[in-house]
């Protein structure tokens, strides 16, 4: 990853303040999500019939951006419902997914969250992930550790695939090539006696699960920066690894593929399987 010039106590203090501000905004935005969760929903589609969006997504993102702009008027902003991820630059930038797990939200499945990440030099520095239905807050900033509802969390340390609980998702790309690759990966993982595979439908929360040690690996090809910008910080600050899915190059959050693991040994094993079945 790119080094942050002057990364010292002053920078950490700044990140801590950014993290506190984002948590407060996430909690207030959670009121929109809780209200919409139990109400009748107006659902529309974005890239296809399985890529859902609701009025709550749009209202929540607008609220979060307005609150952030009021405090940080010179910062840049990228959001799932309003901004292209191609607009990410080296400038201080907030990356927001107002509802990660919209399909879960639509179906009243409470595995859904607000994700607020902050980047500098395109590198994730602050992450807040809040599940307002369960009232669970994950947060982290670079050098400050990772926390769940104010208590420190740490990754599992699992090294071996046959001791690992793995999670992933089948995304909105349902082309035959993509599905063949996805299921080939799942088949080989099963053949290697991975303990089990989960598909929970919220990448941000699945990254937090790796951070807190309730799962040992998460991977997904086709992911967006607003799905992972916050979770990457939480994973790393919990002692786990957020990596490129198909190479040993440093993770580029704009490349739409991620591998998060409890240890580098598990990452090596996982990558060896995933690369074989990559969509070409």
PDB file of C-alpha atoms in Angstrom:
ATOM      1  CA  UNK A   1       0.000   0.000   0.000  1.00  0.00           C
ATOM      2  CA  UNK A   2       1.049   3.588  -0.473  1.00  0.00           C
ATOM      3  CA  UNK A   3       2.749   5.145   2.528  1.00  0.00           C
ATOM      4  CA  UNK A   4       0.986   8.050   4.158  1.00  0.00           C
ATOM      5  CA  UNK A   5       3.415  10.981   4.413  1.00  0.00           C
ATOM      6  CA  UNK A   6       3.904  12.060   8.009  1.00  0.00           C
ATOM      7  CA  UNK A   7       1.998   9.104   9.469  1.00  0.00           C
ATOM      8  CA  UNK A   8       2.494   9.934  13.147  1.00  0.00           C
ATOM      9  CA  UNK A   9       0.586  10.717  16.332  1.00  0.00           C
ATOM     10  CA  UNK A  10      -1.014  13.792  14.756  1.00  0.00           C
ATOM     11  CA  UNK A  11      -2.338  11.741  11.836  1.00  0.00           C
ATOM     12  CA  UNK A  12      -3.664   9.088  14.223  1.00  0.00           C
ATOM     13  CA  UNK A  13      -5.443  11.764  16.226  1.00  0.00           C
ATOM     14  CA  UNK A  14      -7.024  13.037  13.035  1.00  0.00           C
ATOM     15  CA  UNK A  15      -8.111   9.518  12.050  1.00  0.00           C
ATOM     16  CA  UNK A  16      -9.561   8.978  15.525  1.00  0.00           C
ATOM     17  CA  UNK A  17     -11.636  12.146  15.178  1.00  0.00           C
ATOM     18  CA  UNK A  18     -12.798  11.140  11.694  1.00  0.00           C
ATOM     19  CA  UNK A  19     -13.802   7.746  13.067  1.00  0.00           C
ATOM     20  CA  UNK A  20     -15.792   9.286  15.924  1.00  0.00           C
ATOM     21  CA  UNK A  21     -17.595  11.627  13.534  1.00  0.00           C
ATOM     22  CA  UNK A  22     -18.443   8.802  11.127  1.00  0.00           C
ATOM     23  CA  UNK A  23     -19.821   6.667  13.950  1.00  0.00           C
ATOM     24  CA  UNK A  24     -22.137   9.451  15.064  1.00  0.00           C
ATOM     25  CA  UNK A  25     -23.396   9.991  11.533  1.00  0.00           C
ATOM     26  CA  UNK A  26     -23.865   6.244  10.997  1.00  0.00           C
ATOM     27  CA  UNK A  27     -25.969   5.980  14.152  1.00  0.00           C
ATOM     28  CA  UNK A  28     -28.205   8.852  13.061  1.00  0.00           C
ATOM     29  CA  UNK A  29     -28.491   7.438   9.540  1.00  0.00           C
ATOM     30  CA  UNK A  30     -29.504   4.147  11.122  1.00  0.00           C
ATOM     31  CA  UNK A  31     -32.877   5.687  11.933  1.00  0.00           C
ATOM     32  CA  UNK A  32     -33.672   5.772   8.200  1.00  0.00           C
ATOM     33  CA  UNK A  33     -32.709   2.115   7.845  1.00  0.00           C
ATOM     34  CA  UNK A  34     -34.699   0.963  10.889  1.00  0.00           C
ATOM     35  CA  UNK A  35     -37.778   2.863   9.752  1.00  0.00           C
ATOM     36  CA  UNK A  36     -37.542   1.492   6.203  1.00  0.00           C
ATOM     37  CA  UNK A  37     -36.770  -2.036   7.354  1.00  0.00           C
ATOM     38  CA  UNK A  38     -40.208  -2.549   8.892  1.00  0.00           C
ATOM     39  CA  UNK A  39     -42.163  -0.539   6.291  1.00  0.00           C
ATOM     40  CA  UNK A  40     -43.512  -1.432   2.856  1.00  0.00           C
ATOM     41  CA  UNK A  41     -40.721  -0.809   0.343  1.00  0.00           C
ATOM     42  CA  UNK A  42     -40.618   0.713  -3.103  1.00  0.00           C
ATOM     43  CA  UNK A  43     -37.993  -1.360  -4.906  1.00  0.00           C
ATOM     44  CA  UNK A  44     -36.367  -0.582  -8.244  1.00  0.00           C
ATOM     45  CA  UNK A  45     -33.490  -2.096 -10.207  1.00  0.00           C
ATOM     46  CA  UNK A  46     -30.079  -0.803 -11.265  1.00  0.00           C
ATOM     47  CA  UNK A  47     -27.875  -2.987 -13.484  1.00  0.00           C
ATOM     48  CA  UNK A  48     -30.331  -5.898 -13.598  1.00  0.00           C
ATOM     49  CA  UNK A  49     -33.290  -7.613 -11.968  1.00  0.00           C
ATOM     50  CA  UNK A  50     -31.164  -8.888  -9.056  1.00  0.00           C
ATOM     51  CA  UNK A  51     -29.460  -5.523  -8.377  1.00  0.00           C
ATOM     52  CA  UNK A  52     -31.953  -3.804  -6.085  1.00  0.00           C
ATOM     53  CA  UNK A  53     -32.257  -0.281  -4.739  1.00  0.00           C
ATOM     54  CA  UNK A  54     -34.869   1.321  -2.468  1.00  0.00           C
ATOM     55  CA  UNK A  55     -35.871   4.842  -1.522  1.00  0.00           C
ATOM     56  CA  UNK A  56     -34.229   4.217   1.837  1.00  0.00           C
ATOM     57  CA  UNK A  57     -30.854   3.665   0.119  1.00  0.00           C
ATOM     58  CA  UNK A  58     -31.147   7.045  -1.564  1.00  0.00           C
ATOM     59  CA  UNK A  59     -32.427   8.928   1.499  1.00  0.00           C
ATOM     60  CA  UNK A  60     -29.762   7.415   3.743  1.00  0.00           C
ATOM     61  CA  UNK A  61     -26.908   8.261   1.378  1.00  0.00           C
ATOM     62  CA  UNK A  62     -28.147  11.836   0.952  1.00  0.00           C
ATOM     63  CA  UNK A  63     -28.293  12.272   4.726  1.00  0.00           C
ATOM     64  CA  UNK A  64     -24.800  10.849   5.274  1.00  0.00           C
ATOM     65  CA  UNK A  65     -23.231  12.993   2.546  1.00  0.00           C
ATOM     66  CA  UNK A  66     -24.950  16.142   3.791  1.00  0.00           C
ATOM     67  CA  UNK A  67     -23.699  15.506   7.330  1.00  0.00           C
ATOM     68  CA  UNK A  68     -20.163  14.749   6.168  1.00  0.00           C
ATOM     69  CA  UNK A  69     -20.059  17.794   3.874  1.00  0.00           C
ATOM     70  CA  UNK A  70     -21.150  20.021   6.733  1.00  0.00           C
ATOM     71  CA  UNK A  71     -18.128  18.905   8.805  1.00  0.00           C
ATOM     72  CA  UNK A  72     -15.631  18.291   5.963  1.00  0.00           C
ATOM     73  CA  UNK A  73     -16.541  20.662   3.110  1.00  0.00           C
ATOM     74  CA  UNK A  74     -13.195  20.193   1.315  1.00  0.00           C
ATOM     75  CA  UNK A  75     -13.298  16.396   1.220  1.00  0.00           C
ATOM     76  CA  UNK A  76     -14.367  14.321  -1.786  1.00  0.00           C
ATOM     77  CA  UNK A  77     -17.291  11.877  -1.744  1.00  0.00           C
ATOM     78  CA  UNK A  78     -18.073   8.594  -3.486  1.00  0.00           C
ATOM     79  CA  UNK A  79     -21.376   6.784  -2.929  1.00  0.00           C
ATOM     80  CA  UNK A  80     -23.109   3.752  -4.341  1.00  0.00           C
ATOM     81  CA  UNK A  81     -26.287   5.581  -5.281  1.00  0.00           C
ATOM     82  CA  UNK A  82     -24.822   8.815  -6.644  1.00  0.00           C
ATOM     83  CA  UNK A  83     -21.166   8.663  -7.680  1.00  0.00           C
ATOM     84  CA  UNK A  84     -18.971   6.576  -9.964  1.00  0.00           C
ATOM     85  CA  UNK A  85     -16.171   4.685  -8.241  1.00  0.00           C
ATOM     86  CA  UNK A  86     -13.939   5.931 -11.082  1.00  0.00           C
ATOM     87  CA  UNK A  87     -13.968   9.283  -9.287  1.00  0.00           C
ATOM     88  CA  UNK A  88     -11.693   8.042  -6.480  1.00  0.00           C
ATOM     89  CA  UNK A  89      -8.532  10.176  -6.296  1.00  0.00           C
ATOM     90  CA  UNK A  90      -5.639  10.723  -3.881  1.00  0.00           C
ATOM     91  CA  UNK A  91      -7.660  13.472  -2.169  1.00  0.00           C
ATOM     92  CA  UNK A  92      -9.250  12.798   1.235  1.00  0.00           C
ATOM     93  CA  UNK A  93     -12.396  10.908   0.258  1.00  0.00           C
ATOM     94  CA  UNK A  94     -15.429   9.451   2.026  1.00  0.00           C
ATOM     95  CA  UNK A  95     -16.799   6.266   0.447  1.00  0.00           C
ATOM     96  CA  UNK A  96     -20.334   5.354   1.472  1.00  0.00           C
ATOM     97  CA  UNK A  97     -22.666   2.415   1.008  1.00  0.00           C
ATOM     98  CA  UNK A  98     -25.916   3.542   2.660  1.00  0.00           C
ATOM     99  CA  UNK A  99     -27.293   0.018   2.795  1.00  0.00           C
ATOM    100  CA  UNK A 100     -24.869  -2.815   2.154  1.00  0.00           C
ATOM    101  CA  UNK A 101     -27.060  -5.863   1.794  1.00  0.00           C
ATOM    102  CA  UNK A 102     -30.036  -4.209   0.091  1.00  0.00           C
ATOM    103  CA  UNK A 103     -31.518  -7.567  -0.920  1.00  0.00           C
ATOM    104  CA  UNK A 104     -31.412  -8.663   2.732  1.00  0.00           C
ATOM    105  CA  UNK A 105     -33.007  -5.339   3.691  1.00  0.00           C
ATOM    106  CA  UNK A 106     -35.822  -5.806   1.160  1.00  0.00           C
ATOM    107  CA  UNK A 107     -36.552  -9.299   2.492  1.00  0.00           C
ATOM    108  CA  UNK A 108     -36.390  -8.214   6.170  1.00  0.00           C
ATOM    109  CA  UNK A 109     -33.234 -10.208   6.800  1.00  0.00           C
ATOM    110  CA  UNK A 110     -31.316  -8.310   9.463  1.00  0.00           C
ATOM    111  CA  UNK A 111     -27.822  -8.885   8.026  1.00  0.00           C
ATOM    112  CA  UNK A 112     -27.519  -5.405   6.539  1.00  0.00           C
ATOM    113  CA  UNK A 113     -25.482  -2.329   7.376  1.00  0.00           C
ATOM    114  CA  UNK A 114     -24.287   1.197   6.718  1.00  0.00           C
ATOM    115  CA  UNK A 115     -20.662   1.349   5.539  1.00  0.00           C
ATOM    116  CA  UNK A 116     -18.619   4.558   5.771  1.00  0.00           C
ATOM    117  CA  UNK A 117     -14.960   4.478   4.744  1.00  0.00           C
ATOM    118  CA  UNK A 118     -12.358   7.216   4.470  1.00  0.00           C
ATOM    119  CA  UNK A 119      -9.366   7.084   2.123  1.00  0.00           C
ATOM    120  CA  UNK A 120      -6.270   9.189   1.600  1.00  0.00           C
ATOM    121  CA  UNK A 121      -3.962   8.516  -1.354  1.00  0.00           C
ATOM    122  CA  UNK A 122      -6.551   5.910  -2.366  1.00  0.00           C
ATOM    123  CA  UNK A 123      -5.667   3.936   0.778  1.00  0.00           C
ATOM    124  CA  UNK A 124      -8.398   3.031   3.319  1.00  0.00           C
ATOM    125  CA  UNK A 125      -7.644   4.774   6.617  1.00  0.00           C
ATOM    126  CA  UNK A 126     -10.915   4.849   8.592  1.00  0.00           C
ATOM    127  CA  UNK A 127     -13.779   2.366   8.597  1.00  0.00           C
ATOM    128  CA  UNK A 128     -17.197   2.348  10.237  1.00  0.00           C
ATOM    129  CA  UNK A 129     -19.726  -0.434   9.651  1.00  0.00           C
ATOM    130  CA  UNK A 130     -23.024  -0.195  11.515  1.00  0.00           C
ATOM    131  CA  UNK A 131     -25.878  -2.699  11.577  1.00  0.00           C
ATOM    132  CA  UNK A 132     -28.776  -0.573  12.842  1.00  0.00           C
ATOM    133  CA  UNK A 133     -31.204  -3.487  13.052  1.00  0.00           C
ATOM    134  CA  UNK A 134     -29.000  -5.378  15.525  1.00  0.00           C
ATOM    135  CA  UNK A 135     -27.402  -2.151  16.861  1.00  0.00           C
ATOM    136  CA  UNK A 136     -23.875  -3.428  16.240  1.00  0.00           C
ATOM    137  CA  UNK A 137     -21.082  -0.955  15.462  1.00  0.00           C
ATOM    138  CA  UNK A 138     -17.691  -1.962  14.053  1.00  0.00           C
ATOM    139  CA  UNK A 139     -15.022   0.699  13.719  1.00  0.00           C
ATOM    140  CA  UNK A 140     -11.305   1.109  13.143  1.00  0.00           C
ATOM    141  CA  UNK A 141      -8.695   3.605  12.011  1.00  0.00           C
ATOM    142  CA  UNK A 142      -5.118   3.007  10.946  1.00  0.00           C
ATOM    143  CA  UNK A 143      -2.919   2.307  13.931  1.00  0.00           C
ATOM    144  CA  UNK A 144      -5.820   2.363  16.403  1.00  0.00           C
ATOM    145  CA  UNK A 145      -7.071  -1.229  16.537  1.00  0.00           C
ATOM    146  CA  UNK A 146     -10.509  -2.594  15.644  1.00  0.00           C
ATOM    147  CA  UNK A 147     -13.613  -2.561  17.808  1.00  0.00           C
ATOM    148  CA  UNK A 148     -17.129  -3.979  18.022  1.00  0.00           C
ATOM    149  CA  UNK A 149     -19.476  -1.951  20.202  1.00  0.00           C
ATOM    150  CA  UNK A 150     -16.447  -0.437  21.910  1.00  0.00           C
ATOM    151  CA  UNK A 151     -14.654  -3.717  22.656  1.00  0.00           C
ATOM    152  CA  UNK A 152     -11.456  -4.789  20.847  1.00  0.00           C
ATOM    153  CA  UNK A 153     -11.753  -7.554  18.280  1.00  0.00           C
ATOM    154  CA  UNK A 154      -9.078  -9.817  16.828  1.00  0.00           C
ATOM    155  CA  UNK A 155      -8.994 -12.299  13.957  1.00  0.00           C
ATOM    156  CA  UNK A 156      -9.018 -16.050  14.531  1.00  0.00           C
ATOM    157  CA  UNK A 157      -5.477 -16.894  13.422  1.00  0.00           C
ATOM    158  CA  UNK A 158      -6.707 -19.975  11.526  1.00  0.00           C
ATOM    159  CA  UNK A 159      -4.096 -21.164   9.027  1.00  0.00           C
ATOM    160  CA  UNK A 160      -5.530 -24.326   7.504  1.00  0.00           C
ATOM    161  CA  UNK A 161      -8.393 -24.620   5.048  1.00  0.00           C
ATOM    162  CA  UNK A 162      -9.882 -27.674   6.761  1.00  0.00           C
ATOM    163  CA  UNK A 163     -10.281 -25.608   9.933  1.00  0.00           C
ATOM    164  CA  UNK A 164     -11.702 -22.555   8.161  1.00  0.00           C
ATOM    165  CA  UNK A 165     -15.199 -21.150   7.870  1.00  0.00           C
ATOM    166  CA  UNK A 166     -15.326 -19.255   4.568  1.00  0.00           C
ATOM    167  CA  UNK A 167     -17.814 -16.719   3.246  1.00  0.00           C
ATOM    168  CA  UNK A 168     -18.506 -15.288  -0.192  1.00  0.00           C
ATOM    169  CA  UNK A 169     -21.424 -14.085  -2.329  1.00  0.00           C
ATOM    170  CA  UNK A 170     -22.928 -14.678  -5.743  1.00  0.00           C
ATOM    171  CA  UNK A 171     -23.172 -11.110  -7.009  1.00  0.00           C
ATOM    172  CA  UNK A 172     -25.417  -9.457  -9.577  1.00  0.00           C
ATOM    173  CA  UNK A 173     -23.312 -10.652 -12.550  1.00  0.00           C
ATOM    174  CA  UNK A 174     -25.138 -13.821 -13.579  1.00  0.00           C
ATOM    175  CA  UNK A 175     -23.371 -14.491 -16.877  1.00  0.00           C
ATOM    176  CA  UNK A 176     -22.689 -18.142 -17.597  1.00  0.00           C
ATOM    177  CA  UNK A 177     -18.907 -17.643 -17.441  1.00  0.00           C
ATOM    178  CA  UNK A 178     -19.099 -15.906 -14.078  1.00  0.00           C
ATOM    179  CA  UNK A 179     -21.430 -18.490 -12.564  1.00  0.00           C
ATOM    180  CA  UNK A 180     -19.275 -21.342 -13.863  1.00  0.00           C
ATOM    181  CA  UNK A 181     -16.226 -19.756 -12.221  1.00  0.00           C
ATOM    182  CA  UNK A 182     -18.046 -19.086  -8.949  1.00  0.00           C
ATOM    183  CA  UNK A 183     -19.329 -22.635  -8.634  1.00  0.00           C
ATOM    184  CA  UNK A 184     -16.007 -24.164  -9.679  1.00  0.00           C
ATOM    185  CA  UNK A 185     -14.358 -22.274  -6.812  1.00  0.00           C
ATOM    186  CA  UNK A 186     -17.007 -23.460  -4.371  1.00  0.00           C
ATOM    187  CA  UNK A 187     -16.700 -27.039  -5.595  1.00  0.00           C
ATOM    188  CA  UNK A 188     -12.928 -27.137  -5.106  1.00  0.00           C
ATOM    189  CA  UNK A 189     -13.181 -25.539  -1.666  1.00  0.00           C
ATOM    190  CA  UNK A 190     -15.683 -28.236  -0.718  1.00  0.00           C
ATOM    191  CA  UNK A 191     -13.405 -30.939  -2.116  1.00  0.00           C
ATOM    192  CA  UNK A 192     -10.615 -29.530   0.091  1.00  0.00           C
ATOM    193  CA  UNK A 193     -12.816 -30.056   3.153  1.00  0.00           C
ATOM    194  CA  UNK A 194     -13.293 -26.433   4.109  1.00  0.00           C
ATOM    195  CA  UNK A 195     -15.441 -26.604   7.253  1.00  0.00           C
ATOM    196  CA  UNK A 196     -18.306 -24.727   5.603  1.00  0.00           C
ATOM    197  CA  UNK A 197     -19.168 -21.898   3.190  1.00  0.00           C
ATOM    198  CA  UNK A 198     -21.565 -19.055   3.957  1.00  0.00           C
ATOM    199  CA  UNK A 199     -23.267 -16.550   1.640  1.00  0.00           C
ATOM    200  CA  UNK A 200     -24.609 -13.759   3.830  1.00  0.00           C
ATOM    201  CA  UNK A 201     -25.139 -10.954   1.328  1.00  0.00           C
ATOM    202  CA  UNK A 202     -23.268  -8.053   2.934  1.00  0.00           C
ATOM    203  CA  UNK A 203     -19.587  -7.788   2.084  1.00  0.00           C
ATOM    204  CA  UNK A 204     -18.970  -5.083   4.691  1.00  0.00           C
ATOM    205  CA  UNK A 205     -20.352  -7.253   7.503  1.00  0.00           C
ATOM    206  CA  UNK A 206     -18.630 -10.351   6.123  1.00  0.00           C
ATOM    207  CA  UNK A 207     -15.302  -8.510   6.320  1.00  0.00           C
ATOM    208  CA  UNK A 208     -16.130  -7.610   9.918  1.00  0.00           C
ATOM    209  CA  UNK A 209     -16.783 -11.295  10.601  1.00  0.00           C
ATOM    210  CA  UNK A 210     -13.226 -12.067   9.507  1.00  0.00           C
ATOM    211  CA  UNK A 211     -12.016  -9.247  11.750  1.00  0.00           C
ATOM    212  CA  UNK A 212     -13.796 -10.597  14.824  1.00  0.00           C
ATOM    213  CA  UNK A 213     -12.878 -14.227  14.142  1.00  0.00           C
ATOM    214  CA  UNK A 214     -16.377 -15.602  13.539  1.00  0.00           C
ATOM    215  CA  UNK A 215     -15.247 -16.504  10.017  1.00  0.00           C
ATOM    216  CA  UNK A 216     -11.724 -17.045   8.745  1.00  0.00           C
ATOM    217  CA  UNK A 217     -11.936 -15.951   5.123  1.00  0.00           C
ATOM    218  CA  UNK A 218     -14.054 -13.807   2.824  1.00  0.00           C
ATOM    219  CA  UNK A 219     -13.638 -13.482  -0.929  1.00  0.00           C
ATOM    220  CA  UNK A 220     -15.638 -11.929  -3.733  1.00  0.00           C
ATOM    221  CA  UNK A 221     -15.037 -11.082  -7.374  1.00  0.00           C
ATOM    222  CA  UNK A 222     -17.231  -8.261  -8.674  1.00  0.00           C
ATOM    223  CA  UNK A 223     -17.188  -6.189  -5.498  1.00  0.00           C
ATOM    224  CA  UNK A 224     -17.325  -2.365  -5.441  1.00  0.00           C
ATOM    225  CA  UNK A 225     -15.247   0.093  -3.429  1.00  0.00           C
ATOM    226  CA  UNK A 226     -18.220   1.174  -1.313  1.00  0.00           C
ATOM    227  CA  UNK A 227     -18.686  -2.457  -0.237  1.00  0.00           C
ATOM    228  CA  UNK A 228     -15.144  -2.820   1.107  1.00  0.00           C
ATOM    229  CA  UNK A 229     -13.539   0.570   1.848  1.00  0.00           C
ATOM    230  CA  UNK A 230     -14.579   0.537   5.515  1.00  0.00           C
ATOM    231  CA  UNK A 231     -14.248  -3.202   6.097  1.00  0.00           C
ATOM    232  CA  UNK A 232     -10.661  -3.334   4.820  1.00  0.00           C
ATOM    233  CA  UNK A 233      -9.521  -1.056   7.655  1.00  0.00           C
ATOM    234  CA  UNK A 234     -11.393  -3.097  10.260  1.00  0.00           C
ATOM    235  CA  UNK A 235      -9.912  -6.361   8.947  1.00  0.00           C
ATOM    236  CA  UNK A 236      -6.353  -5.069   8.993  1.00  0.00           C
ATOM    237  CA  UNK A 237      -6.607  -3.434  12.401  1.00  0.00           C
ATOM    238  CA  UNK A 238      -7.905  -6.732  13.821  1.00  0.00           C
ATOM    239  CA  UNK A 239      -4.726  -8.466  12.691  1.00  0.00           C
ATOM    240  CA  UNK A 240      -6.164 -10.115   9.583  1.00  0.00           C
ATOM    241  CA  UNK A 241      -5.268  -9.514   5.930  1.00  0.00           C
ATOM    242  CA  UNK A 242      -7.115  -7.743   3.110  1.00  0.00           C
ATOM    243  CA  UNK A 243      -5.420  -8.716  -0.127  1.00  0.00           C
ATOM    244  CA  UNK A 244      -5.683  -8.951  -3.885  1.00  0.00           C
ATOM    245  CA  UNK A 245      -7.728 -11.985  -4.804  1.00  0.00           C
ATOM    246  CA  UNK A 246      -5.691 -13.196  -7.764  1.00  0.00           C
ATOM    247  CA  UNK A 247      -2.146 -11.923  -7.264  1.00  0.00           C
ATOM    248  CA  UNK A 248       0.415 -10.945  -4.664  1.00  0.00           C
ATOM    249  CA  UNK A 249       0.147  -7.294  -5.672  1.00  0.00           C
ATOM    250  CA  UNK A 250      -1.060  -4.924  -2.916  1.00  0.00           C
ATOM    251  CA  UNK A 251      -4.832  -4.643  -2.744  1.00  0.00           C
ATOM    252  CA  UNK A 252      -6.280  -1.967  -5.024  1.00  0.00           C
ATOM    253  CA  UNK A 253      -9.822  -1.333  -3.789  1.00  0.00           C
ATOM    254  CA  UNK A 254     -10.910  -0.172  -7.259  1.00  0.00           C
ATOM    255  CA  UNK A 255     -10.125  -3.532  -8.910  1.00  0.00           C
ATOM    256  CA  UNK A 256     -13.391  -5.179  -7.810  1.00  0.00           C
ATOM    257  CA  UNK A 257     -11.949  -8.339  -6.238  1.00  0.00           C
ATOM    258  CA  UNK A 258     -10.881  -9.000  -2.649  1.00  0.00           C
ATOM    259  CA  UNK A 259      -9.543 -11.797  -0.472  1.00  0.00           C
ATOM    260  CA  UNK A 260      -9.600 -11.326   3.308  1.00  0.00           C
ATOM    261  CA  UNK A 261      -8.100 -14.001   5.546  1.00  0.00           C
ATOM    262  CA  UNK A 262      -7.089 -14.573   9.136  1.00  0.00           C
ATOM    263  CA  UNK A 263      -3.500 -15.469   8.156  1.00  0.00           C
ATOM    264  CA  UNK A 264      -1.153 -15.237   5.171  1.00  0.00           C
ATOM    265  CA  UNK A 265      -0.893 -19.034   5.060  1.00  0.00           C
ATOM    266  CA  UNK A 266      -4.634 -19.346   4.574  1.00  0.00           C
ATOM    267  CA  UNK A 267      -4.461 -16.604   1.941  1.00  0.00           C
ATOM    268  CA  UNK A 268      -1.860 -18.559  -0.051  1.00  0.00           C
ATOM    269  CA  UNK A 269      -4.023 -21.673  -0.015  1.00  0.00           C
ATOM    270  CA  UNK A 270      -7.172 -19.795  -0.945  1.00  0.00           C
ATOM    271  CA  UNK A 271      -5.521 -17.824  -3.741  1.00  0.00           C
ATOM    272  CA  UNK A 272      -4.162 -21.011  -5.283  1.00  0.00           C
ATOM    273  CA  UNK A 273      -7.730 -22.300  -5.615  1.00  0.00           C
ATOM    274  CA  UNK A 274      -9.362 -19.044  -6.694  1.00  0.00           C
ATOM    275  CA  UNK A 275      -6.821 -18.246  -9.436  1.00  0.00           C
ATOM    276  CA  UNK A 276      -7.442 -21.582 -11.175  1.00  0.00           C
ATOM    277  CA  UNK A 277     -11.094 -20.747 -11.731  1.00  0.00           C
ATOM    278  CA  UNK A 278     -10.871 -17.036 -12.492  1.00  0.00           C
ATOM    279  CA  UNK A 279     -13.064 -15.685 -15.282  1.00  0.00           C
ATOM    280  CA  UNK A 280     -10.778 -14.946 -18.225  1.00  0.00           C
TER     281      UNK A 280
END
